[in-house]
Coordinates of C-alpha atoms in Angstrom, one line a residue:
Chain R
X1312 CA -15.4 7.6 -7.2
X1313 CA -11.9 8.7 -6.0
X1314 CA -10.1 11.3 -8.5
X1315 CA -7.6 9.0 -10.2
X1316 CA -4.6 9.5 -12.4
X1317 CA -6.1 7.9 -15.6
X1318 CA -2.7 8.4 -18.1
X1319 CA -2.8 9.9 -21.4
X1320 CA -4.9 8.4 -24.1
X1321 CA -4.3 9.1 -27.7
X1322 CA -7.4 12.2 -27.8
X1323 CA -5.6 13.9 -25.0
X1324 CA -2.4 13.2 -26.4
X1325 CA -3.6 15.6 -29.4
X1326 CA -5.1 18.1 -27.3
X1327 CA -1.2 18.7 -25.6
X1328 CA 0.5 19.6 -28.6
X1329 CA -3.0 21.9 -29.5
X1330 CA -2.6 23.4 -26.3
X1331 CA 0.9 23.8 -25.3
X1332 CA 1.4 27.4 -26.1
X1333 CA -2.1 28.6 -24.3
X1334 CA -1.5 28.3 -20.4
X1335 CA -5.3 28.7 -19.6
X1336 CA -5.5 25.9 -21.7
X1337 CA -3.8 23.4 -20.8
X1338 CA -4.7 24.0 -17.2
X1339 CA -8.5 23.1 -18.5
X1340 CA -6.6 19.8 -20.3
X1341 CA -4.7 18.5 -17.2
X1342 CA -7.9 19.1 -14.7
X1343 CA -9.2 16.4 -17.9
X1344 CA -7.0 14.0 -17.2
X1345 CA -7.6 13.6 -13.6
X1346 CA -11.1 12.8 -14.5
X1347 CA -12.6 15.8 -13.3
X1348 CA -15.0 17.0 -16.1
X1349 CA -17.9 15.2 -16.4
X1350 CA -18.1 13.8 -20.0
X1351 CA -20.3 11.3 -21.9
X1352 CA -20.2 9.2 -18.3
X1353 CA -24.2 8.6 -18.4
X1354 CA -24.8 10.4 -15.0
X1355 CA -24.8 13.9 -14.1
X1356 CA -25.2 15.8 -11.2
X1357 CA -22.8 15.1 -8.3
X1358 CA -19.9 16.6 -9.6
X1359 CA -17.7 13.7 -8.5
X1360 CA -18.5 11.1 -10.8
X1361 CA -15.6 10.7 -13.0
X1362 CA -16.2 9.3 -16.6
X1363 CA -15.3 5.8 -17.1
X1364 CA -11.6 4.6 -16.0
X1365 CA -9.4 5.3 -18.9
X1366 CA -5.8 2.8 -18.7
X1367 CA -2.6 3.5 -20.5
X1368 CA -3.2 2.6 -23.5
X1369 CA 0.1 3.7 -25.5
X1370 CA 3.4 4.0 -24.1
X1371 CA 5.2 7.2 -24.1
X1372 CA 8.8 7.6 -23.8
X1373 CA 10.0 3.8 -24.6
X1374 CA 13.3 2.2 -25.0
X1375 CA 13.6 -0.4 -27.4
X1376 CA 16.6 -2.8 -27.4
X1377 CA 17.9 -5.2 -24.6
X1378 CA 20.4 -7.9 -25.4
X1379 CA 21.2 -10.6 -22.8
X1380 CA 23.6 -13.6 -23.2
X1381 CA 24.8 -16.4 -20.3
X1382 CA 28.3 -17.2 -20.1
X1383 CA 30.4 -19.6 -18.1
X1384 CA 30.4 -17.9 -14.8
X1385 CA 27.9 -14.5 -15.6
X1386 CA 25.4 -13.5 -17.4
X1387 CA 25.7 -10.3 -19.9
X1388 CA 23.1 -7.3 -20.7
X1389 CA 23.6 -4.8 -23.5
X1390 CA 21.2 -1.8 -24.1
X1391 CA 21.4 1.4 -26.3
X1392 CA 21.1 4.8 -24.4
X1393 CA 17.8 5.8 -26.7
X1394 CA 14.8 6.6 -24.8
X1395 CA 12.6 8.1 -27.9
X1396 CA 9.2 9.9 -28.0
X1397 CA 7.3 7.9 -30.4
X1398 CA 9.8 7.8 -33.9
X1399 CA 11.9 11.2 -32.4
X1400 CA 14.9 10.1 -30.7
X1401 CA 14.2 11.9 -27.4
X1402 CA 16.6 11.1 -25.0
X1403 CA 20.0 9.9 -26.4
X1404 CA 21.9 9.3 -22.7
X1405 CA 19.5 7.3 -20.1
X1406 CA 20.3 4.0 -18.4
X1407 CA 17.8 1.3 -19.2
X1408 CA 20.1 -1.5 -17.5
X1409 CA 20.6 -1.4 -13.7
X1410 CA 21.8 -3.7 -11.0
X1411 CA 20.0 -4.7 -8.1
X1412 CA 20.8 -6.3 -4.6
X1413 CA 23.8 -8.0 -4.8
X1414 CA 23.6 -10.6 -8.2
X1415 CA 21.1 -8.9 -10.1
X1416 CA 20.7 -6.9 -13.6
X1417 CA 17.9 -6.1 -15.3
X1418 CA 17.3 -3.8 -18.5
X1419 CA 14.2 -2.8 -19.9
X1420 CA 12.5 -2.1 -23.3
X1421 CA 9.0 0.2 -23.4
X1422 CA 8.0 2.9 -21.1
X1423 CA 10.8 3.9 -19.7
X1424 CA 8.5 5.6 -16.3
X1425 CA 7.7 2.1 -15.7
X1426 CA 11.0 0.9 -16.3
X1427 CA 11.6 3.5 -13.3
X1428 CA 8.6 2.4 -11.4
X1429 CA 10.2 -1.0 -11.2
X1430 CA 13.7 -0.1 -10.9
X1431 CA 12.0 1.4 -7.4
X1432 CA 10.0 -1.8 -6.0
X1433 CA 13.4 -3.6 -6.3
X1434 CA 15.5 -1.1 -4.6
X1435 CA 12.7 -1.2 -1.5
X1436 CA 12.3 -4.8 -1.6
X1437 CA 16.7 -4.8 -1.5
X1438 CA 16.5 -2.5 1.3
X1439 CA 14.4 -4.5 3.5
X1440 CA 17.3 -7.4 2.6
X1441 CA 19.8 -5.0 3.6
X1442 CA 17.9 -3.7 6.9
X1443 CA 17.3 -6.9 7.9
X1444 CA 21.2 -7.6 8.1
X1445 CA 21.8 -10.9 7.7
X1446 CA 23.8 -11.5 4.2
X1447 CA 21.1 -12.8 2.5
X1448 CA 19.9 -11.0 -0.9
X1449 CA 17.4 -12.4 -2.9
X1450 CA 18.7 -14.0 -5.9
X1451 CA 18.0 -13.2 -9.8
X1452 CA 15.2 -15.9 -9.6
X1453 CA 13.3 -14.6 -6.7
X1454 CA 13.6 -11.3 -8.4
X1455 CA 12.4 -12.1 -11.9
X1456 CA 9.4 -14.0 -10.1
X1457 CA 8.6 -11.3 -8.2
X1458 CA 8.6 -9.2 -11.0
X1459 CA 6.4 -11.4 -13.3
X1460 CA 3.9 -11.7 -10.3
X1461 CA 3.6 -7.9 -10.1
X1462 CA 3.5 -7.5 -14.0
X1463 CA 0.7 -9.9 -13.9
X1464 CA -1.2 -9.1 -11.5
X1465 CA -1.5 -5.6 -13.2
X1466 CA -2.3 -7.0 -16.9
X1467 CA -5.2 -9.0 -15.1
X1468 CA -6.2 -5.3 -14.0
X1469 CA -6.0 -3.6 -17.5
X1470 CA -3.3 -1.5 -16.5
X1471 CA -0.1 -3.3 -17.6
X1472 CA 3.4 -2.1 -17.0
X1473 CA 4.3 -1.4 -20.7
X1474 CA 7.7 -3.0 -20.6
X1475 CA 9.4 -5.7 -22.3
X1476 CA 12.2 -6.7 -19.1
X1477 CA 15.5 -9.1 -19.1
X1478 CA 16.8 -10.1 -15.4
X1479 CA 19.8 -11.2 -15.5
X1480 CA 22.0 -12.3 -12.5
X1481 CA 24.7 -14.9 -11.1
X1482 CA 24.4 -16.6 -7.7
X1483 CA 25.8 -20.1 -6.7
X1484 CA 27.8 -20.8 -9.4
X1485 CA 24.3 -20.8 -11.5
X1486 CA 23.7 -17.9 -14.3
X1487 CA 19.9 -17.0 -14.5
X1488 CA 18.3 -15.1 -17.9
X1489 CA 14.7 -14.3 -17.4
X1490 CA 12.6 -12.5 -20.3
X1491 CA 8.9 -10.8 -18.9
X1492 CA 6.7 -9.3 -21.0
X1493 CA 3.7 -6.5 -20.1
X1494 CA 1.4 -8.8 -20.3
X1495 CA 3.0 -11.5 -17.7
X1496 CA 4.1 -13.8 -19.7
X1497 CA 7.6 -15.1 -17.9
X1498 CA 10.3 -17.5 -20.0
X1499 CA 14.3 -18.3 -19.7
X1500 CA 16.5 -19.1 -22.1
X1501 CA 20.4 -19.0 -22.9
X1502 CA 20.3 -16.0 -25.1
X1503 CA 17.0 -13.7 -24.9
X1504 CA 16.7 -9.9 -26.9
X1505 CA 13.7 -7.4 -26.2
X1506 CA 12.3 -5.1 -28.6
X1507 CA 13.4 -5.0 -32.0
X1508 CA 16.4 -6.9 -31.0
X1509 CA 13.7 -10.0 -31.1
X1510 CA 14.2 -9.1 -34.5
X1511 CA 17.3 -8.3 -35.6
X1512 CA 19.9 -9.8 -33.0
X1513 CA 18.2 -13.0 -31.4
X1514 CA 18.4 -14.7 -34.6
X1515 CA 22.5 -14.4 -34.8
X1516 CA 22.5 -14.7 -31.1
X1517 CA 20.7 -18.2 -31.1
X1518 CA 23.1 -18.8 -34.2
X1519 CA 26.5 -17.8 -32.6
X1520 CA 25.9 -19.3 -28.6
X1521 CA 27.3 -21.8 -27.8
X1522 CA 27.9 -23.4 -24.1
X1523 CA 31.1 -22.8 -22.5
X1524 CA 31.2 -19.3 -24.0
X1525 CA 33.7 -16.9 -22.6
X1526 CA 33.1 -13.6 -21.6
X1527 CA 34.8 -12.0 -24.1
X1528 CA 33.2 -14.4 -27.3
X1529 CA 29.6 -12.7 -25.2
X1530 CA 30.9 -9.5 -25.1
X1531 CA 31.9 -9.4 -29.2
X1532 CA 28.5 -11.3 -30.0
X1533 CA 26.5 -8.5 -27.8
X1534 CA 28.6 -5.7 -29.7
X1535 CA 27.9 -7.6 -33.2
X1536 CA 24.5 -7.3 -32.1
X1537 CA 24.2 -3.9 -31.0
X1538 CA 26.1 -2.8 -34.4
X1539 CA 23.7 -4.4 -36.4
X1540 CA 20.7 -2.7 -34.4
X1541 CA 22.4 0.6 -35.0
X1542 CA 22.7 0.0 -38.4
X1543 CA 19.5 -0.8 -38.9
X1544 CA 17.4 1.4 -36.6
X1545 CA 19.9 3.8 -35.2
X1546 CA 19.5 6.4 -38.4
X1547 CA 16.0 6.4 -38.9
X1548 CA 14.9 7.2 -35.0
X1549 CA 17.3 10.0 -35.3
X1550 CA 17.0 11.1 -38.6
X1551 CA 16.2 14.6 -37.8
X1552 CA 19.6 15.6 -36.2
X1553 CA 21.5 13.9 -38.9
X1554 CA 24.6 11.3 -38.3
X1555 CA 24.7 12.0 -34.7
X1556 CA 22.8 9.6 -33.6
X1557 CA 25.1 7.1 -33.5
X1558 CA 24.6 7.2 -29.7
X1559 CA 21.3 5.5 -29.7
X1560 CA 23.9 2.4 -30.6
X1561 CA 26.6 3.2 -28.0
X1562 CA 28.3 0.9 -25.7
X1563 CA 30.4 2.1 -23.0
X1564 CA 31.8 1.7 -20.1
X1565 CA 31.5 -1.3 -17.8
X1566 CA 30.3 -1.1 -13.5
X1567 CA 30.9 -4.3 -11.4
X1568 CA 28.3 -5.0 -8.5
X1569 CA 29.6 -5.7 -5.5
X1570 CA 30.1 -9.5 -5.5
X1571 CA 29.9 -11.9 -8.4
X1572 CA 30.5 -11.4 -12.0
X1573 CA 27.4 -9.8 -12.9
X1574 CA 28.5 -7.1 -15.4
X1575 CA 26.2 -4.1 -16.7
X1576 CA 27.2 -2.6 -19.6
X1577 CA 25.7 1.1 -20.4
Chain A
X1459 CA -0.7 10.4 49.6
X1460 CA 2.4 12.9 49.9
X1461 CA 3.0 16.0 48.1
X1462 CA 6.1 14.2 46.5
X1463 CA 3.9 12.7 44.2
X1464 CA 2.5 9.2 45.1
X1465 CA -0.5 8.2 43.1
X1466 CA 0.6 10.7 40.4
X1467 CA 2.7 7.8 38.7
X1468 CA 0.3 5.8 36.9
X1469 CA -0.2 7.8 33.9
X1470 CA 1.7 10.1 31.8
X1471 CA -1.1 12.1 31.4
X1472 CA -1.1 13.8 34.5
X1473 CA 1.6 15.6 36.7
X1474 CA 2.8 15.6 39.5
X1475 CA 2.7 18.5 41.7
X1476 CA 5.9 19.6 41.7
X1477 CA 5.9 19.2 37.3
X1478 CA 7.3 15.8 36.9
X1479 CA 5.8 13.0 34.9
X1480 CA 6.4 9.9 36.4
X1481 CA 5.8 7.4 34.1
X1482 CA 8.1 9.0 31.6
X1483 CA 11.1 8.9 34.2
X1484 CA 10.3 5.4 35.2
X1485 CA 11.0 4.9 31.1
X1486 CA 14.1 6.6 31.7
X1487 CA 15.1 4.3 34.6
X1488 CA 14.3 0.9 32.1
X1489 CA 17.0 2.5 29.9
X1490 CA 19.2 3.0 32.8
X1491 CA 19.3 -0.3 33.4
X1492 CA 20.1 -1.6 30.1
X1493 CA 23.4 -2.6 28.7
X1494 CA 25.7 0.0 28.0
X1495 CA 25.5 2.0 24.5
X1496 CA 27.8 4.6 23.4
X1497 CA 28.0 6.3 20.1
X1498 CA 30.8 8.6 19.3
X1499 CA 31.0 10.8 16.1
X1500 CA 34.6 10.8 14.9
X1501 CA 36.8 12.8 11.9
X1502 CA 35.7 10.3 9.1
X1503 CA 32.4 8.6 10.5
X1504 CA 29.9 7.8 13.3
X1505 CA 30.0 4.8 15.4
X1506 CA 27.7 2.5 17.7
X1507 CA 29.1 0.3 19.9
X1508 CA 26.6 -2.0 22.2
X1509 CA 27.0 -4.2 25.4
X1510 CA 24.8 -7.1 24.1
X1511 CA 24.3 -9.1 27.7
X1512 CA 23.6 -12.5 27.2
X1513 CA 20.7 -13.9 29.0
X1514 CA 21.7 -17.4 28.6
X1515 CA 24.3 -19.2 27.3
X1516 CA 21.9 -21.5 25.2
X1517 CA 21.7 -18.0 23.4
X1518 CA 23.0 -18.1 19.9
X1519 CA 25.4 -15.7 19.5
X1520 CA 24.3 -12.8 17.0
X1521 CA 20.8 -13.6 17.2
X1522 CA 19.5 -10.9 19.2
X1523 CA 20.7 -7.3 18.0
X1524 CA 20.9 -4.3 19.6
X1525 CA 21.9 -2.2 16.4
X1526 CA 19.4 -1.8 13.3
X1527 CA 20.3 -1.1 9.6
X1528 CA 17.5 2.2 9.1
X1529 CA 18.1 2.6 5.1
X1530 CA 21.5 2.8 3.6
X1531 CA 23.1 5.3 5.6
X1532 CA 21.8 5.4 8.8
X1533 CA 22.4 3.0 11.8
X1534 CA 20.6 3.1 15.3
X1535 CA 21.4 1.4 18.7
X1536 CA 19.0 0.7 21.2
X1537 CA 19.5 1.1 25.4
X1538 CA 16.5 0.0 27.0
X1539 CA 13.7 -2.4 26.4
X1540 CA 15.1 -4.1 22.8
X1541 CA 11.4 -4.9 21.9
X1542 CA 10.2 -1.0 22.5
X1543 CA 13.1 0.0 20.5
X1544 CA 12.2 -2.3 17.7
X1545 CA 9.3 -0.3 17.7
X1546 CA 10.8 2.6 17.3
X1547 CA 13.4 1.3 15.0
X1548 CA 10.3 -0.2 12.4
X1549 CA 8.7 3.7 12.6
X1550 CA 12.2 5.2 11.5
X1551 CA 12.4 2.7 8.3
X1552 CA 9.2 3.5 7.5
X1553 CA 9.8 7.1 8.0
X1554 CA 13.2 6.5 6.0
X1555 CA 11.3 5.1 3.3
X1556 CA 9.1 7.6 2.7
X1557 CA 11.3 10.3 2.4
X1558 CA 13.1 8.6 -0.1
X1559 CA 10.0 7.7 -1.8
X1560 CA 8.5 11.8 -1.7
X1561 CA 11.9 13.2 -2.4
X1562 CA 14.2 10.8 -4.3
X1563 CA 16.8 11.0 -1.5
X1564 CA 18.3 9.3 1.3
X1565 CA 16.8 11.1 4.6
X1566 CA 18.8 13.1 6.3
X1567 CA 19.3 11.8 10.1
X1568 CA 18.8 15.4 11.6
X1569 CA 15.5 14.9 10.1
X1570 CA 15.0 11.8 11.0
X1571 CA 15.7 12.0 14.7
X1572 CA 13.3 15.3 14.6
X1573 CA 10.4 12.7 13.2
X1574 CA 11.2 10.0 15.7
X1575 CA 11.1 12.4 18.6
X1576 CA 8.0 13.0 17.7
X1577 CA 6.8 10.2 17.4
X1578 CA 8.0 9.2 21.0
X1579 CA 6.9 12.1 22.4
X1580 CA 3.1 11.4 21.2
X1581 CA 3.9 8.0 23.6
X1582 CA 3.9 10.5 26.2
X1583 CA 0.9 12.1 25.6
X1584 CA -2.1 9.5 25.9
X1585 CA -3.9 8.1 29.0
X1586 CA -3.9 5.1 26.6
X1587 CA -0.7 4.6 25.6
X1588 CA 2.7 4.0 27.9
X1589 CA 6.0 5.6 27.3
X1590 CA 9.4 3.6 25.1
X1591 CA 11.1 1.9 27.8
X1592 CA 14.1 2.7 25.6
X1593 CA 16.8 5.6 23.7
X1594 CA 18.0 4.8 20.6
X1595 CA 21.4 6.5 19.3
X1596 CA 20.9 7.4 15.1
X1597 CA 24.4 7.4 13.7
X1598 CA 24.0 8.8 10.2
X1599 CA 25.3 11.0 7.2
X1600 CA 23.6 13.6 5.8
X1601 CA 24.3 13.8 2.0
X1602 CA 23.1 17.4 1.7
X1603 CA 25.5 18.9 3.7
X1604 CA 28.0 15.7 3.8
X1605 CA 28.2 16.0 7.5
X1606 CA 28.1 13.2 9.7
X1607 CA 25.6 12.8 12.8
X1608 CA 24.9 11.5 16.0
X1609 CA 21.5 12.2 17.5
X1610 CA 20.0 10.3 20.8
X1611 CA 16.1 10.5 21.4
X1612 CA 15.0 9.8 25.2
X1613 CA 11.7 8.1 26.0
X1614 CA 10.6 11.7 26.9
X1615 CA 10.6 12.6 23.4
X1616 CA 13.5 14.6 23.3
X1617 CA 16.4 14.0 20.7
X1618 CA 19.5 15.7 20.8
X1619 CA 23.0 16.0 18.9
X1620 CA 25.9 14.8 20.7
X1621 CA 29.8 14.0 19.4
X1622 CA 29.6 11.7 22.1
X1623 CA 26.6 9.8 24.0
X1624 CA 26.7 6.9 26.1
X1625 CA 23.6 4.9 27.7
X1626 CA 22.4 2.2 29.9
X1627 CA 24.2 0.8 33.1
X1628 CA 27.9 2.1 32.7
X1629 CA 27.0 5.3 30.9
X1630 CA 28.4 7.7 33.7
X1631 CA 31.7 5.7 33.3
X1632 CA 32.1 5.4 29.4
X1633 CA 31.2 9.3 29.3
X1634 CA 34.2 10.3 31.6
X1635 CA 36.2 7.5 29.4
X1636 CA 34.6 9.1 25.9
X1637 CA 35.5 13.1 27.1
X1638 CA 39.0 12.2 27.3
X1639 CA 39.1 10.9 23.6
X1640 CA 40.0 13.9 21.4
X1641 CA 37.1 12.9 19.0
X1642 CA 37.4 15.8 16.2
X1643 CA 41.1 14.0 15.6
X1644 CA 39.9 10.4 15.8
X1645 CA 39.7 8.2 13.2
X1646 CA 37.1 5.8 13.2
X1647 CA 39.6 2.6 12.9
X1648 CA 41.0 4.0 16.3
X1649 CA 37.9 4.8 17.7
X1650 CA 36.4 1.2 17.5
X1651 CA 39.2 0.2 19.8
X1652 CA 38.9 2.5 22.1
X1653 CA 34.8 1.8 22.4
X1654 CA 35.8 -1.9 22.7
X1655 CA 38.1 -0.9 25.6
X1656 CA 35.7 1.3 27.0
X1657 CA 32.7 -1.7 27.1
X1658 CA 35.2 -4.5 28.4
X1659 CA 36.6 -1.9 31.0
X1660 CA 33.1 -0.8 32.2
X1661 CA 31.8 -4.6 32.0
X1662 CA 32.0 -6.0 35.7
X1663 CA 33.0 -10.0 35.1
X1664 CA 31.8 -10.8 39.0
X1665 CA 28.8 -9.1 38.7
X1666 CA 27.4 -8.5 35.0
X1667 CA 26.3 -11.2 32.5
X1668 CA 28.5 -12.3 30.0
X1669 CA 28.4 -9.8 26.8
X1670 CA 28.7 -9.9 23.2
X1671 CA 30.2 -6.5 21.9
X1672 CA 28.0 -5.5 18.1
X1673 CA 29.3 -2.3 16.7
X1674 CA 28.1 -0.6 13.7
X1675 CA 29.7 2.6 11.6
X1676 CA 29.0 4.7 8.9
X1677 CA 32.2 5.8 7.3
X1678 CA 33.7 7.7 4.7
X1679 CA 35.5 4.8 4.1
X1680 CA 32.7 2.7 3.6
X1681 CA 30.7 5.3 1.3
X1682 CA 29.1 6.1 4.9
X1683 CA 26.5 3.3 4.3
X1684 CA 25.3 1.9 7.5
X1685 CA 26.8 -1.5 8.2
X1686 CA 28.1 -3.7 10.8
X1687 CA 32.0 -3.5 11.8
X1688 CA 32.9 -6.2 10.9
X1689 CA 33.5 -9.0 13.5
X1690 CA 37.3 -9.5 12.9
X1691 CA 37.4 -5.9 13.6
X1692 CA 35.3 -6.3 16.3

C-alpha cells in the first residue's frame, strides 16, 4: 500500500501539543501520520503495510459565517475575517470570499485548507477558459455544479471537503445563489447563510428580502446580519485577547471583478 | 552516396559527416516557409505579431490561431507547422501549470523557454521520434524581477533571448525593418503599428495568400497579462 497523507485524527491531535517542545519527538509523531509505523493493522512483517486508512475526521482551522443575498442586477456575499483553531480565534485577517473567472464569488465556511484547495481547482479550470481565448467563462452555475460534483464525489469516498460553500455570481441578466454542503448536498435560494449564520442571520434575512431589492437595502441587511453575528459570537471566540476582537465581525472594503456587478465584500 | 551527406537525412539520430543533422535543418526549413512571425520587446511590454495566411477564403476568420494564451502572463507565437506548435504550446501550459501548482507563482518565461527547449531538443534525440516542424516566440513577464521577455526556441532545441526576433518567409526583411526601430524607447501602442506596417510591407499581394494580422501583448498597461491586441487596435 502506497504511503498516504492520512490527516490528523483527534489521538494525534493530542500527541502535537505533548510533543511540540521535544524535536525527536515529534519527528517519531509526523513519520505516524504518514502511516509509517506499523500499528494494531493485523499484519506484520513487510514493513510497508500501513495501518488502516484514517480520513479527516475534524476540521482544523475553520471559518464560520457566510452571508449571501440576490439583488436586482447582483448577487452579495458577506464574511467575517475569523479563521479560528477550534474556540481560539486564530487568524483574525484571511479572506474566505473570492472571485472567480469573470461572474463568480464564492465564500466558504469550515476548513479553511479546503476552502484553499478549492479556491485552486477553480482558478485552473478559469485558466484553461482563459487559455483557450475565446470570451467564454463558465458561468456561476457551471461553477457551483462543478463544485457540488467534486464535493460529492469525495463524500462518497469518506474524505469530504469539510466546508460549508455559497457561489454566488451574475451572468445574462440572471443572479445565481448556490449553497454546497461537505457532504454534497447542492440547493439555491434567494437569501442562503453558512455556518452559524444558518442560525442567527438566515432567519432575519428570509424575514427582511424582498424581490426588487436594491443593492444598498442588501448591503444594510448583510451588515445587520454580520452585527448581529458579532454580537453574538464575535466575544466568545476571542475572549482571550479581550475587546479586540471585534475584527472577527469586520466588513471592509469592496473589489469589483472585471465585468458585471458581482461585488465581494472582505 | 556523396560525402555531402546523402542517406544521412533520414534520422536525427545520426550525423552527417561533416556534423550536420539533417532532419533537424529540414525542421528549420518547414519554419522557413511559414508565415512571417516577429516579436519585439519594447519599453513597457512584449509583443507578437503573426502573418495568419489564409488557406481559403471559406476559412472563418479567427478560427485558426497562430498565437496561444500559456497562463496569465505569457503569450507564444508559432512559425512553422501550427499543429507541431500546438504541441509544443499544450507542453508549456502544462509546464506553466505546474509551476504554479509547486510554487504558488506564475512561471517565469526564462524558465519556461529553458523547459521547452528541452523538451524540443529530446525531439531531436530519438530514432523514433521526428523533430517540431516549428519555433515558437514566448513573450512574457517575469514577476520576480519585473522584467519583460522575449525568448525564441528553434526545432533544434535551442531557445534564445532576443529584443527583437522575426520568423517564417519574410523574416530576413522584417529583421532589417525591426533593427531600425529604436525598441528600448518604444512604446508598445507605437510598436503595434509599426509590426502591422512591417507584415503588410513584407506581405507580397501578387504572390502570397491573403493574411489575417493576430497580435498579442503583454503590457504594463494591461497588468502584463497575456492577451490578444485587441482587433480595433489591430
Amino acid at each position: 500500500m502506497p504511503r498516504k497523507w492520512t490527516g490528523l485524527n483527534l489521538a494525534s491531535t493530542s500527541l502535537f501539543f505533548v510533543t511540540l517542545s521535544a524535536c525527536l519527538l515529534q519527528v517519531v509523531f509526523t513519520s505516524n501520520m504518514f502511516g509509517v509505523t506499523v500499528k494494531n493493522s493485523g499484519m506484520t512483517g513487510t514493513g510497508t503495510t500501513a495501518g488502516p486508512t484514517k480520513r479527516t475526521h475534524s476540521p482544523m482551522v475553520t471559518g464560520t459565517s457566510v452571508l449571501g443575498v440576490k439583488y436586482n442586477g447582483g448577487v452579495m456575499l458577506a464574511a467575517d475575517t475569523l479563521a479560528s483553531y477550534g474556540s481560539l480565534a486564530r487568524f483574525k485577517d484571511v479572506t474566505r470570499l473570492n472571485a472567480v473567472g469573470d461572474y463568480t464569488i464564492l465564500g466558504a465556511g469550515g476548513e479553511f485548507s479546503d476552502f484553499q484547495a478549492i479556491q485552486e481547482i477553480l482558478e485552473k479550470m478559469d485558466q484553461e477558459d482563459k487559455n483557450a481565448d475565446d470570451g467564454f467563462s463558465h458561468s456561476p452555475a457551471e461553477l457551483f455544479n462543478y463544485l457540488r460534483a467534486i464535493f460529492y464525489s469525495k463524500r462518497n469516498k469518506f474524505n469530504p471537503l469539510w466546508n460549508e460553500v455559497l457561489v454566488g455570481g451574475f451572468k445574462d441578466g440572471k443572479a445565481f445563489l448556490g449553497h454546497l454542503d461537505m457532504i454534497g448536498t447542492a440547493f439555491s435560494d434567494e437569501v442562503m447563510a453558512t455556518g452559524f449564520g444558518s442560525y442567527l442571520a438566515l432567519p432575519i434575512m428570509r424575514k427582511r428580502w424582498h424581490a426588487n431589492m436594491t443593492e444598498g437595502e442588501a448591503r444594510a441587511l448583510l451588515e445587520d446580519c454580520m452585527r448581529v453575528l458579532f454580537y453574538r459570537w464575535g466575544p466568545r471566540e476571542g475572549g482571550r485577547e479581550g475587546g479586540r476582537k471585534g475584527e472577527g465581525g469586520r466588513l471592509e472594503g469592496a473589489k469589483q471583478p472585471r465585468t458585471q456587478k458581482v461585488e465581494l465584500y472582505f | 552516396m556523396s560525402s555531402t551527406g546523402a542517406g544521412y537525412d533520414v534520422s536525427p539520430t545520426t550525423f552527417s559527416p561533416d556534423g550536420r543533422l539533417f532532419q533537424v535543418e529540414y525542421a528549420g526549413k518547414a519554419v522557413e516557409n511559414s508565415g512571417t512571425a516577429i516579436g519585439l520587446k519594447c519599453k513597457d511590454g512584449v509583443i507578437l505579431a503573426v502573418e495568419n495566411l489564409m488557406l481559403s477564403k471559406l476559412l472563418v476568420s479567427n478560427s485558426n490561431r497562430r498565437t496561444y494564451n500559456v497562463g496569465s502572463h505569457i503569450s507564444i507565437a508559432v512559425a512553422g507547422l501550427v499543429s507541431d506548435g500546438r504541441q509544443v504550446v499544450n507542453r508549456a501550459r502544462e509546464e506553466a501549470e505546474n509551476y504554479k501548482d509547486n510554487y504558488g507563482s506564475d512561471m517565469p518565461p526564462t524558465i519556461l523557454a529553458d523547459r521547452l527547449a528541452q523538451f524540443v531538443h529530446y525531439f531531436t534525440l530519438n530514432y523514433s521520434l521526428r523533430p517540431f516542424g516549428a519555433s515558437v516566440l514566448i513573450a512574457g513577464h517575469d514577476a520576480f524581477t519585473d522584467s519583460i521577455e522575449l525568448n525564441v526556441i528553434e526545432p533544434s532545441g535551442v531557445a534564445y533571448k532576443f529584443f527583437g526576433a522575426a520568423l517564417g518567409k519574410g523574416r530576413q526583411g522584417a529583421k532589417t525593418e525591426i533593427e531600425k526601430l529604436k525598441l528600448t524607447e518604444t512604446t508598445c501602442d507605437d510598436a503595434v503599428k509599426e509590426m502591422a506596417k512591417i507584415l503588410h510591407k513584407l506581405h507580397d499581394e501578387s504572390k502570397d495568400k491573403p493574411f489575417e494580422l493576430e497580435m498579442a501583448w503583454v503590457t504594463a498597461a494591461n497588468g502584463y497579462k497575456a492577451q490578444r491586441v485587441p482587433r480595433d487596435i489591430v
